[in-house]
Short mmCIF file of C-alpha atoms and ligand atoms in Angstrom, two decimals:
data_model
loop_
_atom_site.label_atom_id
_atom_site.label_comp_id
_atom_site.label_asym_id
_atom_site.label_seq_id
_atom_site.Cartn_x
_atom_site.Cartn_y
_atom_site.Cartn_z
CA MET A 176 23.26 22.13 15.28
CA ASN A 177 21.69 20.89 18.69
CA ALA A 178 18.25 21.94 18.54
CA LEU A 179 15.78 21.33 21.33
CA THR A 180 13.63 18.36 21.03
CA ALA A 181 10.23 18.08 22.68
CA THR A 182 11.33 14.90 24.60
CA ASP A 183 14.41 17.20 26.07
CA ALA A 184 11.68 19.96 27.03
CA GLY A 185 10.02 17.32 29.20
CA LEU A 186 6.95 17.35 26.68
CA VAL A 187 5.65 14.99 24.00
CA GLY A 188 4.82 15.90 20.33
CA CYS A 189 2.10 14.37 18.47
CA THR A 190 3.76 12.36 15.55
CA ARG A 191 0.32 12.59 13.61
CA CYS A 192 -0.29 16.50 13.84
CA GLY A 193 2.74 17.95 15.46
CA ARG A 194 0.79 19.47 18.29
CA VAL A 195 2.87 19.23 21.39
CA TRP A 196 1.63 18.31 24.98
CA PRO A 197 3.13 17.71 28.59
CA LYS A 198 4.69 14.36 29.08
CA ASP A 199 1.99 12.36 30.80
CA GLU A 200 -0.85 13.04 28.22
CA GLY A 201 -2.17 10.00 26.64
CA HIS A 202 -4.13 11.23 23.91
CA CYS A 203 -3.61 14.20 21.45
CA ALA A 204 -6.55 16.31 22.21
CA ARG A 205 -6.45 17.97 18.80
CA CYS A 206 -6.31 15.00 16.32
CA GLY A 207 -7.23 12.19 19.10
CA ALA A 208 -3.98 10.04 18.08
CA HIS A 209 -2.23 7.95 20.86
CA LEU A 210 0.68 10.07 22.14
CA GLN A 211 4.13 7.93 22.13
CA ALA A 212 7.20 8.72 23.93
CA VAL A 213 10.27 8.28 21.80
CA ASP A 214 11.13 4.62 23.04
CA ARG A 215 13.35 2.17 21.38
CA HIS A 216 11.13 -0.93 23.11
CA ARG A 217 8.54 0.12 20.13
CA LEU A 218 11.06 -1.57 17.94
CA GLN A 219 9.51 -4.63 18.97
CA ALA A 220 6.49 -3.98 16.79
CA VAL A 221 8.87 -3.18 13.69
CA TRP A 222 10.38 -6.57 14.00
CA ALA A 223 7.35 -8.38 14.57
CA TRP A 224 5.69 -7.20 11.29
CA TRP A 225 9.22 -7.73 9.51
CA ILE A 226 9.14 -11.32 10.76
CA ALA A 227 5.55 -11.92 9.46
CA GLY A 228 6.36 -10.10 6.20
CA MET A 229 9.35 -12.42 5.76
CA ILE A 230 7.39 -15.46 6.47
CA PHE A 231 4.80 -14.82 3.92
CA TYR A 232 7.34 -13.90 1.35
CA ILE A 233 8.71 -17.16 1.18
CA PRO A 234 5.66 -19.17 -0.16
CA ALA A 235 4.94 -16.03 -2.47
CA ASN A 236 8.25 -16.73 -4.23
CA LEU A 237 7.85 -20.66 -4.31
CA LEU A 238 3.85 -20.99 -5.23
CA PRO A 239 2.57 -20.19 -8.66
CA MET A 240 1.32 -16.61 -9.00
CA LEU A 241 -0.45 -17.21 -12.57
CA VAL A 242 -1.93 -20.33 -14.11
CA THR A 243 -2.24 -19.63 -17.83
CA THR A 244 -4.35 -22.24 -19.69
CA THR A 245 -4.03 -21.91 -23.60
CA LEU A 246 -5.44 -24.37 -25.57
CA GLY A 247 -5.96 -26.91 -23.26
CA ASN A 248 -2.36 -26.57 -21.61
CA ALA A 249 -2.10 -25.42 -18.23
CA GLN A 250 0.99 -23.45 -17.43
CA LYS A 251 1.80 -22.43 -13.75
CA ASN A 252 4.33 -19.38 -13.23
CA THR A 253 6.01 -18.34 -10.04
CA ILE A 254 6.75 -14.48 -9.87
CA VAL A 255 10.47 -14.97 -10.97
CA GLY A 256 9.24 -17.44 -13.68
CA GLY A 257 6.63 -14.74 -15.08
CA ALA A 258 9.45 -12.31 -15.23
CA ILE A 259 11.59 -14.69 -16.99
CA GLU A 260 8.96 -15.67 -19.31
CA LEU A 261 8.43 -11.82 -20.42
CA TRP A 262 12.31 -11.43 -20.67
CA LYS A 263 12.10 -14.45 -23.25
CA HIS A 264 9.24 -12.67 -25.13
CA HIS A 265 11.78 -9.62 -25.28
CA ASN A 266 9.23 -7.57 -23.20
CA TYR A 267 12.67 -6.43 -21.48
CA GLY A 268 11.01 -3.09 -19.90
CA VAL A 269 7.95 -4.80 -18.16
CA ALA A 270 10.18 -7.94 -17.17
CA MET A 271 12.19 -5.37 -15.09
CA ILE A 272 9.41 -3.59 -13.71
CA ILE A 273 7.99 -6.95 -12.40
CA PHE A 274 11.44 -8.00 -11.51
CA GLY A 275 11.99 -4.63 -9.54
CA ALA A 276 8.59 -4.61 -7.91
CA SER A 277 8.33 -7.99 -6.80
CA ILE A 278 11.86 -9.38 -6.08
CA MET A 279 14.18 -6.10 -5.66
CA ILE A 280 11.70 -3.85 -3.59
CA PRO A 281 10.79 -6.24 -1.12
CA VAL A 282 14.30 -7.27 -0.37
CA GLY A 283 15.57 -3.96 -0.39
CA LYS A 284 12.90 -3.20 2.18
CA PHE A 285 13.67 -6.26 4.31
CA ILE A 286 17.39 -5.11 4.42
CA ALA A 287 16.65 -1.45 4.78
CA VAL A 288 14.31 -1.53 7.77
CA ALA A 289 16.54 -4.34 9.68
CA TYR A 290 19.35 -1.97 9.12
CA LEU A 291 17.39 1.00 10.42
CA ALA A 292 16.18 -0.97 13.41
CA VAL A 293 19.56 -2.25 14.34
CA SER A 294 21.50 0.93 13.92
CA VAL A 295 19.00 2.67 16.40
CA GLY A 296 21.46 4.23 19.05
CA ASN A 297 24.46 3.93 17.13
CA GLU A 298 23.92 6.75 14.57
CA SER A 299 25.64 10.32 15.55
CA ARG A 300 23.13 13.21 16.04
CA GLN A 301 24.42 14.66 12.92
CA GLY A 302 24.08 11.32 10.86
CA GLY A 303 20.48 11.03 11.14
CA LYS A 304 19.92 12.50 7.93
CA PRO A 305 20.70 9.39 5.43
CA HIS A 306 18.63 7.13 7.99
CA LEU A 307 15.82 9.31 7.52
CA HIS A 308 16.00 9.47 3.74
CA MET A 309 16.35 5.58 3.68
CA LEU A 310 13.01 5.40 5.79
CA GLU A 311 11.31 7.76 3.25
CA VAL A 312 12.26 5.90 0.40
CA VAL A 313 11.19 2.70 1.89
CA GLU A 314 7.93 4.14 2.79
CA PHE A 315 7.45 5.69 -0.72
CA ILE A 316 8.58 2.64 -2.59
CA GLY A 317 7.28 -0.04 -0.32
CA ARG A 318 3.33 0.18 -1.32
CA TRP A 319 4.54 -0.12 -5.14
CA SER A 320 5.45 -3.88 -4.59
CA MET A 321 1.42 -4.25 -4.66
CA ILE A 322 1.63 -3.72 -8.35
CA ASP A 323 1.94 -7.55 -9.18
CA VAL A 324 -1.13 -8.57 -7.28
CA PHE A 325 -2.92 -5.98 -9.31
CA VAL A 326 -1.28 -7.32 -12.60
CA VAL A 327 -2.76 -10.71 -11.58
CA ALA A 328 -6.16 -9.62 -10.80
CA ILE A 329 -6.51 -7.70 -14.17
CA LEU A 330 -5.17 -10.58 -16.14
CA SER A 331 -7.19 -12.98 -14.32
CA ALA A 332 -10.53 -10.93 -14.53
CA LEU A 333 -9.80 -10.07 -18.45
CA VAL A 334 -8.22 -13.16 -19.97
CA GLN A 335 -11.33 -15.51 -19.95
CA LEU A 336 -11.54 -16.80 -23.44
CA GLY A 337 -12.84 -20.07 -22.55
CA PHE A 338 -10.53 -22.90 -24.43
CA VAL A 339 -8.46 -20.49 -26.28
CA ALA A 340 -6.91 -18.82 -23.06
CA SER A 341 -7.60 -18.44 -19.77
CA ILE A 342 -5.94 -16.96 -16.75
CA HIS A 343 -6.41 -17.98 -12.91
CA PRO A 344 -4.82 -16.31 -9.98
CA GLY A 345 -2.59 -18.82 -7.97
CA PRO A 346 -2.01 -18.91 -4.28
CA ALA A 347 1.29 -16.92 -4.41
CA ALA A 348 -1.10 -13.73 -5.01
CA ALA A 349 -2.49 -14.02 -1.42
CA SER A 350 0.88 -14.58 0.34
CA PHE A 351 2.50 -11.74 -1.87
CA ALA A 352 -0.26 -9.34 -0.81
CA LEU A 353 0.05 -10.33 2.71
CA SER A 354 3.79 -9.92 2.64
CA VAL A 355 3.69 -6.48 1.25
CA ALA A 356 1.22 -5.39 3.79
CA PHE A 357 3.18 -6.63 6.62
CA THR A 358 6.31 -5.23 5.27
CA MET A 359 4.34 -1.65 5.11
CA LEU A 360 3.05 -2.37 8.66
CA SER A 361 6.63 -2.74 9.79
CA ALA A 362 8.10 0.33 8.18
CA GLN A 363 5.36 2.48 9.64
CA SER A 364 6.01 1.27 12.95
CA PHE A 365 9.50 2.37 12.88
CA ASP A 366 9.39 5.76 14.86
CA PRO A 367 12.00 8.25 12.73
CA ARG A 368 12.20 10.12 16.08
CA LEU A 369 14.46 7.07 17.22
CA ILE A 370 17.11 8.11 14.46
CA TRP A 371 18.06 11.10 16.02
CA ARG A 372 18.83 9.77 19.50
CA GLY A 373 22.32 9.06 19.27
CA PRO A 374 24.40 6.92 22.00
CA ASP A 375 24.84 10.07 24.05
CA ARG A 376 21.04 10.13 24.44
CA GLU A 377 20.16 6.80 25.49
CA ARG A 378 22.59 6.67 28.57
CA LYS A 379 20.84 9.57 30.31
CA MET B 249 10.80 30.70 8.65
CA THR B 250 10.32 29.08 12.32
CA ALA B 251 12.88 29.76 14.48
CA PRO B 252 14.31 26.83 16.90
CA PHE B 253 12.46 27.00 20.05
CA TYR B 254 13.99 27.78 23.54
CA PRO B 255 12.49 26.53 26.74
CA HIS B 256 11.31 29.88 28.49
CA ASP B 257 8.06 29.74 25.77
CA HIS B 258 5.17 28.24 27.86
CA ASP B 259 2.34 28.34 25.25
CA LEU B 260 2.39 25.00 23.82
CA SER B 261 -0.27 25.70 21.14
CA GLY B 262 1.93 27.73 19.29
CA LEU B 263 4.65 25.10 19.13
CA ILE B 264 5.17 22.17 16.46
CA ALA B 265 7.19 19.03 17.23
CA CYS B 266 8.68 17.65 14.24
CA PRO B 267 6.84 14.48 13.76
CA ARG B 268 10.18 12.75 12.19
CA CYS B 269 12.97 14.27 14.67
CA ASP B 270 11.12 15.60 17.32
CA VAL B 271 12.71 19.15 17.18
CA LEU B 272 10.49 21.96 18.50
CA HIS B 273 9.58 24.82 16.40
CA ARG B 274 7.38 27.90 17.04
CA SER B 275 4.52 27.88 14.41
CA GLU B 276 4.07 31.38 12.69
CA GLU B 277 1.68 32.70 10.18
CA LEU B 278 3.19 32.02 6.70
CA ALA B 279 2.73 33.90 3.42
CA ASP B 280 0.52 31.96 0.66
CA GLY B 281 2.79 29.38 -1.03
CA GLN B 282 5.89 29.71 1.74
CA ARG B 283 7.10 26.36 3.32
CA ALA B 284 8.18 26.06 6.73
CA LYS B 285 10.81 23.20 7.03
CA CYS B 286 12.08 21.68 10.01
CA THR B 287 15.61 22.95 10.87
CA ARG B 288 17.25 19.66 11.40
CA CYS B 289 15.55 16.91 9.21
CA GLY B 290 14.21 19.13 6.77
CA THR B 291 10.79 17.67 6.73
CA VAL B 292 8.01 20.32 5.67
CA LEU B 293 5.99 21.40 8.45
CA MET B 294 3.51 23.67 6.95
CA TRP B 295 2.74 24.80 3.54
CA PRO B 296 -0.14 27.12 3.41
CA ARG B 297 -1.51 27.81 -0.03
CA LYS B 298 -4.21 30.33 -0.72
CA ASN B 299 -7.75 28.92 -0.77
CA ALA B 300 -6.44 25.52 -0.16
CA PHE B 301 -9.56 24.15 1.75
CA LEU B 302 -11.83 25.07 -1.28
CA HIS B 303 -9.46 23.64 -3.69
CA VAL B 304 -9.09 20.32 -1.80
CA VAL B 305 -13.15 20.16 -1.62
CA SER B 306 -13.56 20.69 -5.46
CA LEU B 307 -11.01 18.54 -6.36
CA SER B 308 -12.15 15.66 -4.04
CA PHE B 309 -15.57 15.95 -5.31
CA THR B 310 -14.17 15.61 -8.78
CA GLY B 311 -12.41 12.70 -7.85
CA MET B 312 -15.44 10.89 -6.21
CA ILE B 313 -17.58 11.58 -9.40
CA LEU B 314 -14.67 10.08 -11.44
CA MET B 315 -14.39 7.06 -9.16
CA ILE B 316 -18.14 6.45 -9.37
CA GLY B 317 -17.96 6.59 -13.16
CA ALA B 318 -14.89 4.21 -13.06
CA ILE B 319 -17.27 1.58 -11.29
CA PHE B 320 -19.98 1.67 -13.52
CA PHE B 321 -18.59 2.10 -16.65
CA PRO B 322 -16.47 -0.71 -18.73
CA PHE B 323 -12.77 -0.88 -17.92
CA LEU B 324 -11.21 -3.08 -20.46
CA GLU B 325 -12.23 -5.60 -23.05
CA ILE B 326 -10.24 -8.05 -24.61
CA SER B 327 -10.76 -9.78 -28.15
CA THR B 328 -9.35 -12.48 -30.33
CA ARG B 329 -10.56 -14.82 -32.90
CA GLY B 330 -14.14 -13.67 -32.49
CA LEU B 331 -13.93 -14.44 -28.61
CA SER B 332 -14.39 -11.27 -26.45
CA HIS B 333 -14.60 -10.57 -22.87
CA GLU B 334 -15.13 -7.48 -20.75
CA SER B 335 -14.33 -6.47 -17.26
CA SER B 336 -15.21 -3.73 -14.97
CA ILE B 337 -13.20 -2.51 -11.84
CA PHE B 338 -15.18 -4.44 -9.92
CA GLY B 339 -14.83 -7.69 -12.02
CA VAL B 340 -10.83 -6.86 -11.54
CA ALA B 341 -11.26 -7.46 -7.68
CA MET B 342 -13.96 -10.31 -8.31
CA ALA B 343 -10.88 -12.27 -10.25
CA PHE B 344 -9.73 -13.37 -6.75
CA SER B 345 -13.27 -14.44 -5.41
CA ASP B 346 -12.92 -18.07 -5.91
CA GLY B 347 -12.23 -20.23 -2.89
CA PHE B 348 -9.58 -19.25 -0.29
CA LEU B 349 -8.24 -16.11 -2.23
CA ALA B 350 -11.74 -14.30 -1.57
CA PRO B 351 -10.32 -12.07 0.98
CA LEU B 352 -8.00 -10.80 -1.15
CA ALA B 353 -10.62 -9.93 -3.75
CA PHE B 354 -12.20 -7.64 -0.61
CA ALA B 355 -8.61 -6.19 0.24
CA VAL B 356 -8.03 -5.41 -3.72
CA LEU B 357 -11.81 -3.76 -3.92
CA THR B 358 -10.77 -1.96 -0.46
CA MET B 359 -7.47 -0.54 -1.96
CA ILE B 360 -8.45 0.64 -5.42
CA VAL B 361 -12.19 1.68 -4.77
CA ALA B 362 -13.28 1.78 -1.29
CA LEU B 363 -10.41 3.84 0.42
CA PRO B 364 -10.20 6.49 -2.27
CA ILE B 365 -13.77 7.23 -2.32
CA PHE B 366 -13.86 7.22 1.58
CA ARG B 367 -10.90 9.70 1.67
CA PHE B 368 -12.58 12.03 -0.78
CA VAL B 369 -15.85 11.95 1.32
CA ALA B 370 -13.79 12.38 4.50
CA LEU B 371 -12.03 15.35 3.18
CA ILE B 372 -15.08 16.77 1.94
CA TYR B 373 -16.82 16.47 5.18
CA THR B 374 -13.71 17.80 7.20
CA LEU B 375 -13.09 20.76 4.84
CA TRP B 376 -16.24 21.96 3.69
CA PRO B 377 -17.34 23.87 6.71
CA LEU B 378 -13.68 25.28 7.11
CA ALA B 379 -13.86 26.42 3.43
CA ASN B 380 -16.66 28.46 4.59
CA GLY B 381 -15.30 30.19 7.47
CA ARG B 382 -17.61 27.95 9.96
CA PRO B 383 -16.26 25.54 12.81
CA ALA B 384 -15.73 22.29 11.65
CA TYR B 385 -18.18 19.59 12.01
CA ARG B 386 -18.37 16.75 14.79
CA HIS B 387 -15.71 14.27 14.58
CA ALA B 388 -13.89 16.35 11.97
CA ALA B 389 -10.45 15.39 13.86
CA THR B 390 -11.13 11.95 13.94
CA THR B 391 -12.08 11.71 10.13
CA PHE B 392 -9.24 13.79 9.18
CA ARG B 393 -6.80 11.59 11.19
CA LEU B 394 -8.39 8.75 9.37
CA VAL B 395 -8.07 10.29 6.01
CA GLN B 396 -4.15 10.40 6.84
CA GLU B 397 -3.68 7.10 8.61
CA LEU B 398 -5.17 5.23 5.54
CA GLN B 399 -3.45 7.29 2.75
CA PRO B 400 -0.63 4.55 2.25
CA TRP B 401 -3.30 2.02 1.70
CA ALA B 402 -5.20 3.83 -1.00
CA MET B 403 -3.56 2.29 -4.33
CA ALA B 404 -5.47 3.95 -7.40
CA GLU B 405 -2.40 4.95 -8.88
CA ILE B 406 -0.36 1.97 -8.25
CA PHE B 407 -3.31 -0.12 -9.82
CA ILE B 408 -3.32 2.10 -12.94
CA ILE B 409 0.49 1.30 -13.56
CA GLY B 410 -0.50 -2.58 -12.82
CA THR B 411 -3.01 -2.13 -15.72
CA ALA B 412 -0.43 -0.62 -17.98
CA VAL B 413 1.86 -3.64 -17.30
CA ALA B 414 -0.85 -6.07 -17.60
CA LEU B 415 -1.56 -4.61 -20.98
CA VAL B 416 1.79 -5.32 -22.31
CA LYS B 417 1.87 -8.67 -20.71
CA ILE B 418 -1.33 -9.42 -22.93
CA GLY B 419 0.39 -7.69 -25.87
CA GLY B 420 0.40 -10.03 -28.94
CA LEU B 421 -2.11 -12.84 -27.43
CA ALA B 422 -5.30 -10.64 -28.15
CA THR B 423 -6.51 -7.03 -28.91
CA VAL B 424 -7.62 -4.84 -25.81
CA SER B 425 -9.58 -1.83 -25.95
CA LEU B 426 -9.57 0.75 -23.09
CA GLY B 427 -13.03 1.52 -21.81
CA PRO B 428 -14.21 4.86 -20.13
CA ALA B 429 -13.39 3.43 -16.63
CA PHE B 430 -9.67 3.09 -18.04
CA TRP B 431 -9.55 7.03 -18.87
CA ALA B 432 -11.51 8.06 -15.72
CA PHE B 433 -8.89 6.31 -13.70
CA CYS B 434 -5.92 7.99 -15.36
CA VAL B 435 -7.58 11.68 -14.47
CA LEU B 436 -8.36 10.57 -11.07
CA ILE B 437 -4.59 9.89 -10.58
CA ILE B 438 -3.74 13.22 -11.63
CA VAL B 439 -6.74 14.81 -9.33
CA ILE B 440 -5.23 13.03 -6.49
CA ALA B 441 -1.77 14.16 -6.90
CA LEU B 442 -2.95 17.77 -7.29
CA LYS B 443 -5.28 17.44 -4.15
CA ASN B 444 -2.47 16.08 -2.10
CA SER B 445 -0.44 19.21 -3.08
CA PHE B 446 -3.05 21.49 -1.35
CA VAL B 447 -2.95 19.43 1.92
CA SER B 448 -1.17 21.25 4.65
CA ASP B 449 -1.44 19.27 7.56
CA TRP B 450 -0.74 21.51 10.40
CA THR B 451 -3.00 24.19 8.62
CA ILE B 452 -6.07 22.12 8.62
CA TRP B 453 -5.33 20.81 12.07
CA ASN B 454 -5.32 24.12 13.43
CA ALA B 455 -8.61 25.34 11.45
CA ILE B 456 -9.98 22.15 12.85
CA GLY B 457 -9.11 23.00 16.51
CA ARG B 458 -10.32 26.64 16.27
CA LYS B 459 -13.87 26.27 17.70
ZN1 LIG C 792 -2.28 15.16 17.31
ZN1 LIG C 793 12.53 17.29 11.87
#
């Protein structure tokens, strides 16, 4: 079905509240949001945040996330190291949550956002739905990566038993949090209305 | 259902452009509990519910009380071999307060406490007059837009799952007892989910726009 879009009708829709305005209006008079025409140049913002997220994701995995001191011995664990440690102690479920939230979700997000951005203009108009679903999954699940940052915060706040055991956060906590925030911004700057503008639209 | 729109209609205020795929629809009065979905991508455009504003206001108020309680009551306490240590929610964020991680302490506090509270207060501010059939207060539109824009950054529910993971991680190392703040947070998650089910953006925007 080829339904009429706001852009086709020479109008612009507010992506925040849905109100429709004449094309040259700059701000939505109802909710105050900036009115943005459907424009593939906005993908630059997606890529800028994507790259920033990637840059911070590397140290997040190389630097220690947790520094555990038990009876005077300090042990530094990276994200993956922490998950392996849990696995060794037979906490398979939690090991998988950490591995999923800190490795699989971020990597999957990088791939999914890049795929969506690259394929703008190549989807058929009918083929938009799977792409929109992919974006929705990324938006829904992306925030959950922050779980490991909270785990580190809770452990470091709680496990302060002097010489017996103490836990401190490592520098990876900050770069991981930044990486998650930047990839969230990357997904948020992707305009889903671009998905529906197939090749026939671009030439016009 | 909303019918697809064709260009002979010139009254723009009665139109909705799907925020996710740009297809135009004519807005219609819906019965309680009905949902209007975009004809192309299936995004829900309107889902008015009876007394929705009043429900959102009272749930936000409950959430705010729970959150304030969660800040002041003990959150978790750990004990082993005669040693013990207690932490509040505030203490959790302050775990990052040494050295260069300090901005992260601020960010964590914002995501788990400040933003949820801000969203509760802002929703009450926006919807209280509307629930009573009066015109919206000044800047209600900006306030409600912020409520929506900040939604992804309010992470109370992620925090509580993080707590569960941390408890398993401590596991055999020590005994952990759960304080009232922990339970307040659990209830808070349910309140937030319930509240979100009553928020129909288009309905609220319409009510704010009506002078
Ligand atoms: Zn608007
Ligand atoms: Zn749509």
